[in-house]
Amino acid sequence: MYKEPKHIVSSYTPNNIGKTIYDTVRKLKPKKVIEFGALYGYSAICIGQALRDNGFGELITYDIFEKYKYKHSDRNILLNNLNFYKLTDIVNVEFGDFYNFIKGGFEFDMAHIDISNTGEIIENVINAYPNKTILFEGGSKERDNIEWMVKYKLKPISPIQKEILNSNFPSISLIKK
């Protein structure tokens, strides 16, 4: 049963994008999910609850924690949040760099990418894993126009062929193969 992690700081919280994530995992029934960009565990909890309710599956959530110079995850807070939702048997937390991921070689049924996404980042994932299901933060034109995307003239995500599952800010999209 889904319980929204409202107390966890996430850009997903205001528009309950966690429910969209949960429903997507329930529907697609992946056995192995990997995630890049854990922050405090909001999406990991949503994915973990769906895997638990599916009756099978695991999530490995990767982050570089303090090595990311912008808003970054705190491993202890993340672990405490997973423990609070009793998901430590389903969700594993590991140190992992997204740029190693896009070199290829990871095995998974579905990935969730939330690492200051840009069109370039999502295209790198698609190129590295052309036959995989990718769930990612962003995809709406509103999300493409946030301050840092515009300031640094970063490649927008909205032109990439995908399904926007929830267009509420910051939006969440799916590429299903």
PDB file of C-alpha atoms in Angstrom:
ATOM      1  CA  MET A   1       0.000   0.000   0.000  1.00  0.00           C
ATOM      2  CA  TYR A   2       1.401   3.378  -1.031  1.00  0.00           C
ATOM      3  CA  LYS A   3       2.222   5.883   1.670  1.00  0.00           C
ATOM      4  CA  GLU A   4       3.482   9.206   0.353  1.00  0.00           C
ATOM      5  CA  PRO A   5       6.766  10.243   1.999  1.00  0.00           C
ATOM      6  CA  LYS A   6       5.573  13.854   2.526  1.00  0.00           C
ATOM      7  CA  HIS A   7       8.161  14.590   5.216  1.00  0.00           C
ATOM      8  CA  ILE A   8      11.065  14.028   2.819  1.00  0.00           C
ATOM      9  CA  VAL A   9      12.459  17.023   0.942  1.00  0.00           C
ATOM     10  CA  SER A  10      12.055  16.467  -2.806  1.00  0.00           C
ATOM     11  CA  SER A  11      10.964  18.449  -5.839  1.00  0.00           C
ATOM     12  CA  TYR A  12       8.513  15.567  -6.374  1.00  0.00           C
ATOM     13  CA  THR A  13       6.648  16.181  -3.086  1.00  0.00           C
ATOM     14  CA  PRO A  14       4.416  19.198  -3.934  1.00  0.00           C
ATOM     15  CA  ASN A  15       2.692  17.426  -6.838  1.00  0.00           C
ATOM     16  CA  ASN A  16       2.800  13.894  -5.408  1.00  0.00           C
ATOM     17  CA  ILE A  17       4.901  12.623  -8.288  1.00  0.00           C
ATOM     18  CA  GLY A  18       5.769   9.741  -5.978  1.00  0.00           C
ATOM     19  CA  LYS A  19       2.335   8.235  -6.640  1.00  0.00           C
ATOM     20  CA  THR A  20       3.070   8.359 -10.372  1.00  0.00           C
ATOM     21  CA  ILE A  21       6.379   6.572  -9.765  1.00  0.00           C
ATOM     22  CA  TYR A  22       4.690   4.001  -7.537  1.00  0.00           C
ATOM     23  CA  ASP A  23       1.913   3.340 -10.077  1.00  0.00           C
ATOM     24  CA  THR A  24       4.455   2.983 -12.908  1.00  0.00           C
ATOM     25  CA  VAL A  25       6.512   0.394 -11.032  1.00  0.00           C
ATOM     26  CA  ARG A  26       3.359  -1.485 -10.046  1.00  0.00           C
ATOM     27  CA  LYS A  27       2.232  -1.566 -13.678  1.00  0.00           C
ATOM     28  CA  LEU A  28       5.569  -2.462 -15.301  1.00  0.00           C
ATOM     29  CA  LYS A  29       6.584  -4.998 -12.609  1.00  0.00           C
ATOM     30  CA  PRO A  30      10.383  -4.746 -12.981  1.00  0.00           C
ATOM     31  CA  LYS A  31      12.513  -7.240 -11.084  1.00  0.00           C
ATOM     32  CA  LYS A  32      15.575  -5.042 -10.847  1.00  0.00           C
ATOM     33  CA  VAL A  33      15.475  -1.260 -10.712  1.00  0.00           C
ATOM     34  CA  ILE A  34      18.457   1.021 -10.473  1.00  0.00           C
ATOM     35  CA  GLU A  35      18.348   4.675  -9.587  1.00  0.00           C
ATOM     36  CA  PHE A  36      20.844   7.492  -9.889  1.00  0.00           C
ATOM     37  CA  GLY A  37      20.247  10.501  -7.654  1.00  0.00           C
ATOM     38  CA  ALA A  38      18.911   9.376  -4.286  1.00  0.00           C
ATOM     39  CA  LEU A  39      18.959  12.661  -2.345  1.00  0.00           C
ATOM     40  CA  TYR A  40      16.945  11.813   0.821  1.00  0.00           C
ATOM     41  CA  GLY A  41      15.146   8.781  -0.575  1.00  0.00           C
ATOM     42  CA  TYR A  42      11.736  10.084  -1.714  1.00  0.00           C
ATOM     43  CA  SER A  43      11.741   8.238  -5.047  1.00  0.00           C
ATOM     44  CA  ALA A  44      13.572   5.217  -3.600  1.00  0.00           C
ATOM     45  CA  ILE A  45      10.769   4.866  -1.060  1.00  0.00           C
ATOM     46  CA  CYS A  46       8.102   5.133  -3.768  1.00  0.00           C
ATOM     47  CA  ILE A  47       9.877   2.540  -5.925  1.00  0.00           C
ATOM     48  CA  GLY A  48      10.569   0.306  -2.921  1.00  0.00           C
ATOM     49  CA  GLN A  49       6.931   0.353  -1.815  1.00  0.00           C
ATOM     50  CA  ALA A  50       5.816  -0.631  -5.327  1.00  0.00           C
ATOM     51  CA  LEU A  51       8.326  -3.484  -5.494  1.00  0.00           C
ATOM     52  CA  ARG A  52       7.172  -4.673  -2.067  1.00  0.00           C
ATOM     53  CA  ASP A  53       3.530  -4.495  -3.155  1.00  0.00           C
ATOM     54  CA  ASN A  54       4.361  -6.336  -6.390  1.00  0.00           C
ATOM     55  CA  GLY A  55       5.741  -9.111  -4.185  1.00  0.00           C
ATOM     56  CA  PHE A  56       9.187  -9.156  -5.796  1.00  0.00           C
ATOM     57  CA  GLY A  57      12.053  -7.021  -6.986  1.00  0.00           C
ATOM     58  CA  GLU A  58      14.964  -4.979  -5.754  1.00  0.00           C
ATOM     59  CA  LEU A  59      16.186  -1.408  -6.100  1.00  0.00           C
ATOM     60  CA  ILE A  60      19.790  -0.315  -6.044  1.00  0.00           C
ATOM     61  CA  THR A  61      19.973   3.426  -5.535  1.00  0.00           C
ATOM     62  CA  TYR A  62      23.262   5.054  -6.422  1.00  0.00           C
ATOM     63  CA  ASP A  63      24.529   8.460  -5.410  1.00  0.00           C
ATOM     64  CA  ILE A  64      27.847  10.229  -5.068  1.00  0.00           C
ATOM     65  CA  PHE A  65      26.658  11.896  -1.847  1.00  0.00           C
ATOM     66  CA  GLU A  66      28.999  14.675  -0.652  1.00  0.00           C
ATOM     67  CA  LYS A  67      31.124  14.463  -3.806  1.00  0.00           C
ATOM     68  CA  TYR A  68      28.377  16.302  -5.712  1.00  0.00           C
ATOM     69  CA  LYS A  69      29.092  20.001  -5.259  1.00  0.00           C
ATOM     70  CA  TYR A  70      25.465  21.119  -5.487  1.00  0.00           C
ATOM     71  CA  LYS A  71      22.470  19.935  -3.448  1.00  0.00           C
ATOM     72  CA  HIS A  72      23.494  16.423  -2.521  1.00  0.00           C
ATOM     73  CA  SER A  73      22.350  13.409  -0.604  1.00  0.00           C
ATOM     74  CA  ASP A  74      23.186  12.562   2.974  1.00  0.00           C
ATOM     75  CA  ARG A  75      23.682   8.812   3.231  1.00  0.00           C
ATOM     76  CA  ASN A  76      22.619   8.610   6.892  1.00  0.00           C
ATOM     77  CA  ILE A  77      19.379  10.517   6.302  1.00  0.00           C
ATOM     78  CA  LEU A  78      18.680   8.327   3.280  1.00  0.00           C
ATOM     79  CA  LEU A  79      19.253   5.132   5.278  1.00  0.00           C
ATOM     80  CA  ASN A  80      17.099   6.393   8.167  1.00  0.00           C
ATOM     81  CA  ASN A  81      14.254   7.175   5.765  1.00  0.00           C
ATOM     82  CA  LEU A  82      14.460   3.725   4.175  1.00  0.00           C
ATOM     83  CA  ASN A  83      14.483   2.154   7.634  1.00  0.00           C
ATOM     84  CA  PHE A  84      11.427   4.221   8.682  1.00  0.00           C
ATOM     85  CA  TYR A  85       9.480   2.778   5.720  1.00  0.00           C
ATOM     86  CA  LYS A  86      10.850  -0.720   6.399  1.00  0.00           C
ATOM     87  CA  LEU A  87      12.411  -0.996   2.958  1.00  0.00           C
ATOM     88  CA  THR A  88      16.012  -1.888   3.802  1.00  0.00           C
ATOM     89  CA  ASP A  89      15.460  -5.460   2.588  1.00  0.00           C
ATOM     90  CA  ILE A  90      14.320  -4.207  -0.853  1.00  0.00           C
ATOM     91  CA  VAL A  91      16.423  -1.067  -1.367  1.00  0.00           C
ATOM     92  CA  ASN A  92      20.218  -1.145  -1.384  1.00  0.00           C
ATOM     93  CA  VAL A  93      22.207   2.093  -1.186  1.00  0.00           C
ATOM     94  CA  GLU A  94      25.528   2.244  -2.989  1.00  0.00           C
ATOM     95  CA  PHE A  95      28.089   4.838  -3.966  1.00  0.00           C
ATOM     96  CA  GLY A  96      27.994   5.095  -7.732  1.00  0.00           C
ATOM     97  CA  ASP A  97      28.754   7.657 -10.378  1.00  0.00           C
ATOM     98  CA  PHE A  98      26.293   8.195 -13.229  1.00  0.00           C
ATOM     99  CA  TYR A  99      29.162   8.680 -15.685  1.00  0.00           C
ATOM    100  CA  ASN A 100      30.282   5.097 -15.064  1.00  0.00           C
ATOM    101  CA  PHE A 101      26.684   3.977 -15.649  1.00  0.00           C
ATOM    102  CA  ILE A 102      26.525   5.511 -19.132  1.00  0.00           C
ATOM    103  CA  LYS A 103      29.618   3.562 -20.153  1.00  0.00           C
ATOM    104  CA  GLY A 104      27.259   0.562 -20.216  1.00  0.00           C
ATOM    105  CA  GLY A 105      27.315  -2.842 -18.606  1.00  0.00           C
ATOM    106  CA  PHE A 106      24.651  -2.410 -15.924  1.00  0.00           C
ATOM    107  CA  GLU A 107      21.875  -5.003 -15.832  1.00  0.00           C
ATOM    108  CA  PHE A 108      18.389  -3.808 -14.905  1.00  0.00           C
ATOM    109  CA  ASP A 109      14.759  -3.877 -15.998  1.00  0.00           C
ATOM    110  CA  MET A 110      14.075  -0.224 -15.241  1.00  0.00           C
ATOM    111  CA  ALA A 111      16.157   2.809 -14.291  1.00  0.00           C
ATOM    112  CA  HIS A 112      15.128   6.025 -12.573  1.00  0.00           C
ATOM    113  CA  ILE A 113      17.391   8.987 -13.353  1.00  0.00           C
ATOM    114  CA  ASP A 114      17.219  12.170 -11.269  1.00  0.00           C
ATOM    115  CA  ILE A 115      20.614  13.882 -11.334  1.00  0.00           C
ATOM    116  CA  SER A 116      20.073  17.477 -12.521  1.00  0.00           C
ATOM    117  CA  ASN A 117      18.810  16.036 -15.796  1.00  0.00           C
ATOM    118  CA  THR A 118      19.319  17.730 -19.153  1.00  0.00           C
ATOM    119  CA  GLY A 119      18.574  16.581 -22.675  1.00  0.00           C
ATOM    120  CA  GLU A 120      22.205  15.545 -23.021  1.00  0.00           C
ATOM    121  CA  ILE A 121      22.059  13.377 -19.894  1.00  0.00           C
ATOM    122  CA  ILE A 122      18.889  11.606 -21.013  1.00  0.00           C
ATOM    123  CA  GLU A 123      20.283  11.071 -24.521  1.00  0.00           C
ATOM    124  CA  ASN A 124      23.417   9.537 -22.969  1.00  0.00           C
ATOM    125  CA  VAL A 125      21.232   7.064 -21.053  1.00  0.00           C
ATOM    126  CA  ILE A 126      19.211   6.199 -24.163  1.00  0.00           C
ATOM    127  CA  ASN A 127      22.400   5.658 -26.182  1.00  0.00           C
ATOM    128  CA  ALA A 128      23.984   3.485 -23.490  1.00  0.00           C
ATOM    129  CA  TYR A 129      20.790   1.448 -22.879  1.00  0.00           C
ATOM    130  CA  PRO A 130      18.675   1.642 -26.061  1.00  0.00           C
ATOM    131  CA  ASN A 131      16.449  -1.308 -25.161  1.00  0.00           C
ATOM    132  CA  LYS A 132      15.734  -0.469 -21.527  1.00  0.00           C
ATOM    133  CA  THR A 133      12.900   1.229 -19.691  1.00  0.00           C
ATOM    134  CA  ILE A 134      13.989   4.604 -18.367  1.00  0.00           C
ATOM    135  CA  LEU A 135      11.974   6.706 -15.918  1.00  0.00           C
ATOM    136  CA  PHE A 136      13.364  10.178 -15.406  1.00  0.00           C
ATOM    137  CA  GLU A 137      12.776  13.550 -13.817  1.00  0.00           C
ATOM    138  CA  GLY A 138      11.855  16.188 -16.381  1.00  0.00           C
ATOM    139  CA  GLY A 139      10.450  16.181 -19.862  1.00  0.00           C
ATOM    140  CA  SER A 140       8.012  19.094 -19.689  1.00  0.00           C
ATOM    141  CA  LYS A 141       8.700  22.479 -21.262  1.00  0.00           C
ATOM    142  CA  GLU A 142       8.201  24.077 -17.836  1.00  0.00           C
ATOM    143  CA  ARG A 143      11.033  21.942 -16.433  1.00  0.00           C
ATOM    144  CA  ASP A 144      13.281  22.847 -19.390  1.00  0.00           C
ATOM    145  CA  ASN A 145      12.876  26.523 -18.486  1.00  0.00           C
ATOM    146  CA  ILE A 146      14.092  26.393 -14.902  1.00  0.00           C
ATOM    147  CA  GLU A 147      16.748  28.958 -14.007  1.00  0.00           C
ATOM    148  CA  TRP A 148      19.888  26.820 -14.243  1.00  0.00           C
ATOM    149  CA  MET A 149      18.865  25.174 -17.535  1.00  0.00           C
ATOM    150  CA  VAL A 150      18.315  28.586 -19.139  1.00  0.00           C
ATOM    151  CA  LYS A 151      21.332  30.268 -17.520  1.00  0.00           C
ATOM    152  CA  TYR A 152      23.766  27.630 -18.779  1.00  0.00           C
ATOM    153  CA  LYS A 153      21.956  27.115 -22.122  1.00  0.00           C
ATOM    154  CA  LEU A 154      21.597  23.385 -21.497  1.00  0.00           C
ATOM    155  CA  LYS A 155      19.964  21.046 -23.967  1.00  0.00           C
ATOM    156  CA  PRO A 156      16.221  20.716 -23.223  1.00  0.00           C
ATOM    157  CA  ILE A 157      14.610  17.373 -22.452  1.00  0.00           C
ATOM    158  CA  SER A 158      11.162  18.109 -23.921  1.00  0.00           C
ATOM    159  CA  PRO A 159      12.059  17.332 -27.590  1.00  0.00           C
ATOM    160  CA  ILE A 160      13.151  13.776 -26.689  1.00  0.00           C
ATOM    161  CA  GLN A 161      10.547  11.193 -27.658  1.00  0.00           C
ATOM    162  CA  LYS A 162       9.028   9.989 -24.414  1.00  0.00           C
ATOM    163  CA  GLU A 163       5.781   9.689 -22.517  1.00  0.00           C
ATOM    164  CA  ILE A 164       5.228  12.368 -19.878  1.00  0.00           C
ATOM    165  CA  LEU A 165       3.595  10.471 -17.031  1.00  0.00           C
ATOM    166  CA  ASN A 166       3.010  13.508 -14.827  1.00  0.00           C
ATOM    167  CA  SER A 167       3.402  16.991 -16.306  1.00  0.00           C
ATOM    168  CA  ASN A 168       3.212  18.746 -12.938  1.00  0.00           C
ATOM    169  CA  PHE A 169       6.523  20.389 -12.052  1.00  0.00           C
ATOM    170  CA  PRO A 170       9.178  19.096 -12.249  1.00  0.00           C
ATOM    171  CA  SER A 171       7.455  16.383 -14.330  1.00  0.00           C
ATOM    172  CA  ILE A 172       8.363  12.760 -14.781  1.00  0.00           C
ATOM    173  CA  SER A 173       8.722  10.914 -18.058  1.00  0.00           C
ATOM    174  CA  LEU A 174       9.147   7.382 -19.342  1.00  0.00           C
ATOM    175  CA  ILE A 175      10.936   5.787 -22.241  1.00  0.00           C
ATOM    176  CA  LYS A 176       9.727   2.202 -22.474  1.00  0.00           C
ATOM    177  CA  LYS A 177      11.388  -0.324 -24.737  1.00  0.00           C
TER     178      LYS A 177
END
